[in-house]
Amino acid sequence: MFHKLQRVSLVDVPEGCNIDWTMFILEAAPSLKEICITIWDHWCNMKTEEDRREEGYGDKTVVDWESSAPDGFRHENLSKVTIYGFQPDDNLVGFVRRAMEVAVNLEEVSLYDRKVCENCGDLDPKIKMKVSPSRYPCTMEKRELLKNQIIAEGLGMGCPDVIHFRS
């Protein structure tokens, strides 16, 4: 079904949701050239648990995924990965590392900070306390350290020059 798919955009993935499951898309879509993931907790428009159940949302935020290829897989066509709402946590750093490991012709990884909603500034102070501040690397030094962390822990794979921190 995904064999001819070339571009995928995953929108409004909740912060803290493990995105390992998205690797199945890379494996199932060998023609995929670009994947874009937008991670965003839109605090002024959050759904209650009751709303989520009524609208058919799943309860699981951690989904285990294992490759169907016994020795892993290689993706020949993926050239671009874009993540909006990137935070330097194990989840997203691990995803970037795995994408760089499997995508042998990857040309660009673009990482953006969280999107900003003008309405979220008017939130109830009780809700604002739950919103964690962005940890997006803002200085060149922090960005270089993070690039090196991604590459070093990936056992020398990939080139740090494909990783770009965008504003």
PDB file of C-alpha atoms in Angstrom:
ATOM      1  CA  MET A   1       0.000   0.000   0.000  1.00  0.00           C
ATOM      2  CA  PHE A   2       2.832   2.459   0.808  1.00  0.00           C
ATOM      3  CA  HIS A   3       5.132   1.248  -1.966  1.00  0.00           C
ATOM      4  CA  LYS A   4       4.814   4.392  -4.156  1.00  0.00           C
ATOM      5  CA  LEU A   5       4.467   6.910  -1.321  1.00  0.00           C
ATOM      6  CA  GLN A   6       7.029   9.715  -1.703  1.00  0.00           C
ATOM      7  CA  ARG A   7       6.146  12.310   0.953  1.00  0.00           C
ATOM      8  CA  VAL A   8       4.666  11.949   4.437  1.00  0.00           C
ATOM      9  CA  SER A   9       3.609  14.644   6.900  1.00  0.00           C
ATOM     10  CA  LEU A  10       2.624  13.685  10.428  1.00  0.00           C
ATOM     11  CA  VAL A  11       0.933  16.638  12.134  1.00  0.00           C
ATOM     12  CA  ASP A  12       0.172  17.452  15.784  1.00  0.00           C
ATOM     13  CA  VAL A  13       2.039  14.504  17.288  1.00  0.00           C
ATOM     14  CA  PRO A  14       1.827  15.109  21.069  1.00  0.00           C
ATOM     15  CA  GLU A  15       5.015  16.032  22.910  1.00  0.00           C
ATOM     16  CA  GLY A  16       6.350  13.072  24.840  1.00  0.00           C
ATOM     17  CA  CYS A  17       4.829  10.593  22.401  1.00  0.00           C
ATOM     18  CA  ASN A  18       7.448   8.042  21.417  1.00  0.00           C
ATOM     19  CA  ILE A  19       7.869   8.327  17.643  1.00  0.00           C
ATOM     20  CA  ASP A  20       9.727   5.047  17.070  1.00  0.00           C
ATOM     21  CA  TRP A  21       6.582   3.740  15.386  1.00  0.00           C
ATOM     22  CA  THR A  22       7.166   6.127  12.497  1.00  0.00           C
ATOM     23  CA  MET A  23      10.110   3.960  11.412  1.00  0.00           C
ATOM     24  CA  PHE A  24       7.576   1.442  10.080  1.00  0.00           C
ATOM     25  CA  ILE A  25       6.661   4.066   7.466  1.00  0.00           C
ATOM     26  CA  LEU A  26      10.270   4.194   6.282  1.00  0.00           C
ATOM     27  CA  GLU A  27      10.372   0.423   6.016  1.00  0.00           C
ATOM     28  CA  ALA A  28       6.955   0.136   4.332  1.00  0.00           C
ATOM     29  CA  ALA A  29       7.539   2.996   1.868  1.00  0.00           C
ATOM     30  CA  PRO A  30      10.748   2.311  -0.074  1.00  0.00           C
ATOM     31  CA  SER A  31      10.049   5.207  -2.499  1.00  0.00           C
ATOM     32  CA  LEU A  32       9.710   7.753   0.315  1.00  0.00           C
ATOM     33  CA  LYS A  33      11.824  10.857  -0.296  1.00  0.00           C
ATOM     34  CA  GLU A  34      10.687  13.155   2.517  1.00  0.00           C
ATOM     35  CA  ILE A  35       9.192  12.792   5.967  1.00  0.00           C
ATOM     36  CA  CYS A  36       8.006  15.771   8.000  1.00  0.00           C
ATOM     37  CA  ILE A  37       6.900  15.430  11.621  1.00  0.00           C
ATOM     38  CA  THR A  38       5.259  18.253  13.567  1.00  0.00           C
ATOM     39  CA  ILE A  39       5.308  17.731  17.315  1.00  0.00           C
ATOM     40  CA  TRP A  40       2.974  20.092  19.049  1.00  0.00           C
ATOM     41  CA  ASP A  41       0.946  20.235  22.207  1.00  0.00           C
ATOM     42  CA  HIS A  42      -1.430  23.053  21.407  1.00  0.00           C
ATOM     43  CA  TRP A  43      -2.184  23.913  25.045  1.00  0.00           C
ATOM     44  CA  CYS A  44      -5.102  26.257  24.361  1.00  0.00           C
ATOM     45  CA  ASN A  45      -6.842  23.532  22.368  1.00  0.00           C
ATOM     46  CA  MET A  46      -5.993  20.442  24.441  1.00  0.00           C
ATOM     47  CA  LYS A  47      -8.524  17.662  24.552  1.00  0.00           C
ATOM     48  CA  THR A  48      -9.631  16.042  27.787  1.00  0.00           C
ATOM     49  CA  GLU A  49      -9.368  12.288  28.196  1.00  0.00           C
ATOM     50  CA  GLU A  50     -13.136  12.102  27.705  1.00  0.00           C
ATOM     51  CA  ASP A  51     -12.884  14.072  24.418  1.00  0.00           C
ATOM     52  CA  ARG A  52     -10.099  11.775  23.243  1.00  0.00           C
ATOM     53  CA  ARG A  53     -12.130   8.628  23.952  1.00  0.00           C
ATOM     54  CA  GLU A  54     -15.220  10.047  22.212  1.00  0.00           C
ATOM     55  CA  GLU A  55     -13.164  10.926  19.127  1.00  0.00           C
ATOM     56  CA  GLY A  56     -11.542   7.481  18.993  1.00  0.00           C
ATOM     57  CA  TYR A  57      -8.013   8.407  20.017  1.00  0.00           C
ATOM     58  CA  GLY A  58      -5.872   5.577  21.335  1.00  0.00           C
ATOM     59  CA  ASP A  59      -4.584   5.518  24.887  1.00  0.00           C
ATOM     60  CA  LYS A  60      -1.090   4.392  23.971  1.00  0.00           C
ATOM     61  CA  THR A  61       1.706   6.928  23.691  1.00  0.00           C
ATOM     62  CA  VAL A  62       4.486   4.325  23.581  1.00  0.00           C
ATOM     63  CA  VAL A  63       4.344   1.878  20.713  1.00  0.00           C
ATOM     64  CA  ASP A  64       6.988  -0.810  20.373  1.00  0.00           C
ATOM     65  CA  TRP A  65       8.218  -1.349  16.846  1.00  0.00           C
ATOM     66  CA  GLU A  66      10.722  -3.812  15.480  1.00  0.00           C
ATOM     67  CA  SER A  67      11.940  -4.022  11.928  1.00  0.00           C
ATOM     68  CA  SER A  68      10.700  -6.972   9.899  1.00  0.00           C
ATOM     69  CA  ALA A  69      14.163  -7.206   8.336  1.00  0.00           C
ATOM     70  CA  PRO A  70      16.351  -9.529  10.446  1.00  0.00           C
ATOM     71  CA  ASP A  71      19.497  -7.414   9.992  1.00  0.00           C
ATOM     72  CA  GLY A  72      17.716  -4.068   9.962  1.00  0.00           C
ATOM     73  CA  PHE A  73      16.903  -2.299   6.732  1.00  0.00           C
ATOM     74  CA  ARG A  74      18.378   0.347   4.483  1.00  0.00           C
ATOM     75  CA  HIS A  75      16.340   3.068   2.841  1.00  0.00           C
ATOM     76  CA  GLU A  76      17.725   4.105  -0.532  1.00  0.00           C
ATOM     77  CA  ASN A  77      15.439   7.052  -1.378  1.00  0.00           C
ATOM     78  CA  LEU A  78      14.864   9.078   1.781  1.00  0.00           C
ATOM     79  CA  SER A  79      16.713  12.354   1.315  1.00  0.00           C
ATOM     80  CA  LYS A  80      15.022  14.760   3.727  1.00  0.00           C
ATOM     81  CA  VAL A  81      13.784  14.590   7.326  1.00  0.00           C
ATOM     82  CA  THR A  82      12.104  17.624   8.897  1.00  0.00           C
ATOM     83  CA  ILE A  83      10.987  17.887  12.517  1.00  0.00           C
ATOM     84  CA  TYR A  84       9.046  20.877  13.822  1.00  0.00           C
ATOM     85  CA  GLY A  85       8.927  21.019  17.604  1.00  0.00           C
ATOM     86  CA  PHE A  86      12.305  19.341  18.029  1.00  0.00           C
ATOM     87  CA  GLN A  87      13.486  19.027  21.628  1.00  0.00           C
ATOM     88  CA  PRO A  88      16.835  17.377  22.451  1.00  0.00           C
ATOM     89  CA  ASP A  89      15.364  14.438  24.370  1.00  0.00           C
ATOM     90  CA  ASP A  90      16.121  10.725  23.988  1.00  0.00           C
ATOM     91  CA  ASN A  91      13.008  10.207  21.864  1.00  0.00           C
ATOM     92  CA  LEU A  92      13.757  12.759  19.133  1.00  0.00           C
ATOM     93  CA  VAL A  93      17.542  12.468  19.204  1.00  0.00           C
ATOM     94  CA  GLY A  94      17.126   8.694  18.905  1.00  0.00           C
ATOM     95  CA  PHE A  95      14.737   9.080  15.964  1.00  0.00           C
ATOM     96  CA  VAL A  96      17.182  11.363  14.102  1.00  0.00           C
ATOM     97  CA  ARG A  97      20.006   8.898  14.781  1.00  0.00           C
ATOM     98  CA  ARG A  98      17.964   5.918  13.513  1.00  0.00           C
ATOM     99  CA  ALA A  99      16.820   7.838  10.414  1.00  0.00           C
ATOM    100  CA  MET A 100      20.443   8.694   9.646  1.00  0.00           C
ATOM    101  CA  GLU A 101      21.453   5.052  10.118  1.00  0.00           C
ATOM    102  CA  VAL A 102      18.849   3.607   7.743  1.00  0.00           C
ATOM    103  CA  ALA A 103      18.668   6.370   5.097  1.00  0.00           C
ATOM    104  CA  VAL A 104      21.857   5.796   3.156  1.00  0.00           C
ATOM    105  CA  ASN A 105      21.293   8.779   0.815  1.00  0.00           C
ATOM    106  CA  LEU A 106      20.063  11.288   3.378  1.00  0.00           C
ATOM    107  CA  GLU A 107      20.931  14.836   2.348  1.00  0.00           C
ATOM    108  CA  GLU A 108      19.188  17.006   4.927  1.00  0.00           C
ATOM    109  CA  VAL A 109      17.837  16.845   8.472  1.00  0.00           C
ATOM    110  CA  SER A 110      16.084  20.108   9.360  1.00  0.00           C
ATOM    111  CA  LEU A 111      15.225  20.636  13.024  1.00  0.00           C
ATOM    112  CA  TYR A 112      12.953  23.470  14.156  1.00  0.00           C
ATOM    113  CA  ASP A 113      11.929  24.670  17.607  1.00  0.00           C
ATOM    114  CA  ARG A 114       8.324  24.445  18.775  1.00  0.00           C
ATOM    115  CA  LYS A 115       5.661  26.303  16.873  1.00  0.00           C
ATOM    116  CA  VAL A 116       4.205  29.209  18.814  1.00  0.00           C
ATOM    117  CA  CYS A 117       0.483  29.788  19.163  1.00  0.00           C
ATOM    118  CA  GLU A 118      -0.603  33.345  19.913  1.00  0.00           C
ATOM    119  CA  ASN A 119      -3.616  32.091  21.888  1.00  0.00           C
ATOM    120  CA  CYS A 120      -1.511  29.931  24.223  1.00  0.00           C
ATOM    121  CA  GLY A 121      -0.126  33.138  25.778  1.00  0.00           C
ATOM    122  CA  ASP A 122      -3.515  33.737  27.401  1.00  0.00           C
ATOM    123  CA  LEU A 123      -3.634  30.405  29.199  1.00  0.00           C
ATOM    124  CA  ASP A 124      -4.772  29.908  32.761  1.00  0.00           C
ATOM    125  CA  PRO A 125      -1.636  30.116  34.995  1.00  0.00           C
ATOM    126  CA  LYS A 126      -2.353  26.564  36.265  1.00  0.00           C
ATOM    127  CA  ILE A 127      -1.978  25.247  32.714  1.00  0.00           C
ATOM    128  CA  LYS A 128       1.069  27.426  31.964  1.00  0.00           C
ATOM    129  CA  MET A 129       2.897  25.760  34.848  1.00  0.00           C
ATOM    130  CA  LYS A 130       2.533  22.406  33.023  1.00  0.00           C
ATOM    131  CA  VAL A 131       4.128  23.712  29.830  1.00  0.00           C
ATOM    132  CA  SER A 132       7.823  22.962  29.953  1.00  0.00           C
ATOM    133  CA  PRO A 133      10.133  25.575  28.469  1.00  0.00           C
ATOM    134  CA  SER A 134      11.768  24.796  25.164  1.00  0.00           C
ATOM    135  CA  ARG A 135      15.179  23.148  25.319  1.00  0.00           C
ATOM    136  CA  TYR A 136      15.900  23.754  21.634  1.00  0.00           C
ATOM    137  CA  PRO A 137      19.630  24.462  21.238  1.00  0.00           C
ATOM    138  CA  CYS A 138      19.917  28.184  20.533  1.00  0.00           C
ATOM    139  CA  THR A 139      23.673  28.696  20.510  1.00  0.00           C
ATOM    140  CA  MET A 140      26.142  27.388  17.921  1.00  0.00           C
ATOM    141  CA  GLU A 141      28.048  25.638  20.698  1.00  0.00           C
ATOM    142  CA  LYS A 142      24.963  23.723  21.904  1.00  0.00           C
ATOM    143  CA  ARG A 143      24.040  22.822  18.339  1.00  0.00           C
ATOM    144  CA  GLU A 144      27.500  21.461  17.586  1.00  0.00           C
ATOM    145  CA  LEU A 145      27.482  19.438  20.818  1.00  0.00           C
ATOM    146  CA  LEU A 146      24.101  17.957  19.919  1.00  0.00           C
ATOM    147  CA  LYS A 147      25.212  17.135  16.352  1.00  0.00           C
ATOM    148  CA  ASN A 148      28.261  15.365  17.739  1.00  0.00           C
ATOM    149  CA  GLN A 149      26.120  13.495  20.259  1.00  0.00           C
ATOM    150  CA  ILE A 150      23.821  12.247  17.490  1.00  0.00           C
ATOM    151  CA  ILE A 151      26.729  11.162  15.294  1.00  0.00           C
ATOM    152  CA  ALA A 152      28.997   9.775  18.055  1.00  0.00           C
ATOM    153  CA  GLU A 153      26.297   7.629  19.631  1.00  0.00           C
ATOM    154  CA  GLY A 154      25.408   6.390  16.152  1.00  0.00           C
ATOM    155  CA  LEU A 155      28.842   4.727  16.010  1.00  0.00           C
ATOM    156  CA  GLY A 156      30.317   6.990  13.386  1.00  0.00           C
ATOM    157  CA  MET A 157      27.483   6.847  10.878  1.00  0.00           C
ATOM    158  CA  GLY A 158      26.344   9.810   8.895  1.00  0.00           C
ATOM    159  CA  CYS A 159      27.765  13.231   8.408  1.00  0.00           C
ATOM    160  CA  PRO A 160      26.996  16.016  10.889  1.00  0.00           C
ATOM    161  CA  ASP A 161      26.805  18.455   7.947  1.00  0.00           C
ATOM    162  CA  VAL A 162      23.358  17.117   6.987  1.00  0.00           C
ATOM    163  CA  ILE A 163      21.883  18.273  10.337  1.00  0.00           C
ATOM    164  CA  HIS A 164      20.556  21.838  10.276  1.00  0.00           C
ATOM    165  CA  PHE A 165      18.984  23.775  13.130  1.00  0.00           C
ATOM    166  CA  ARG A 166      16.484  26.165  11.601  1.00  0.00           C
ATOM    167  CA  SER A 167      14.578  29.123  12.969  1.00  0.00           C
TER     168      SER A 167
END
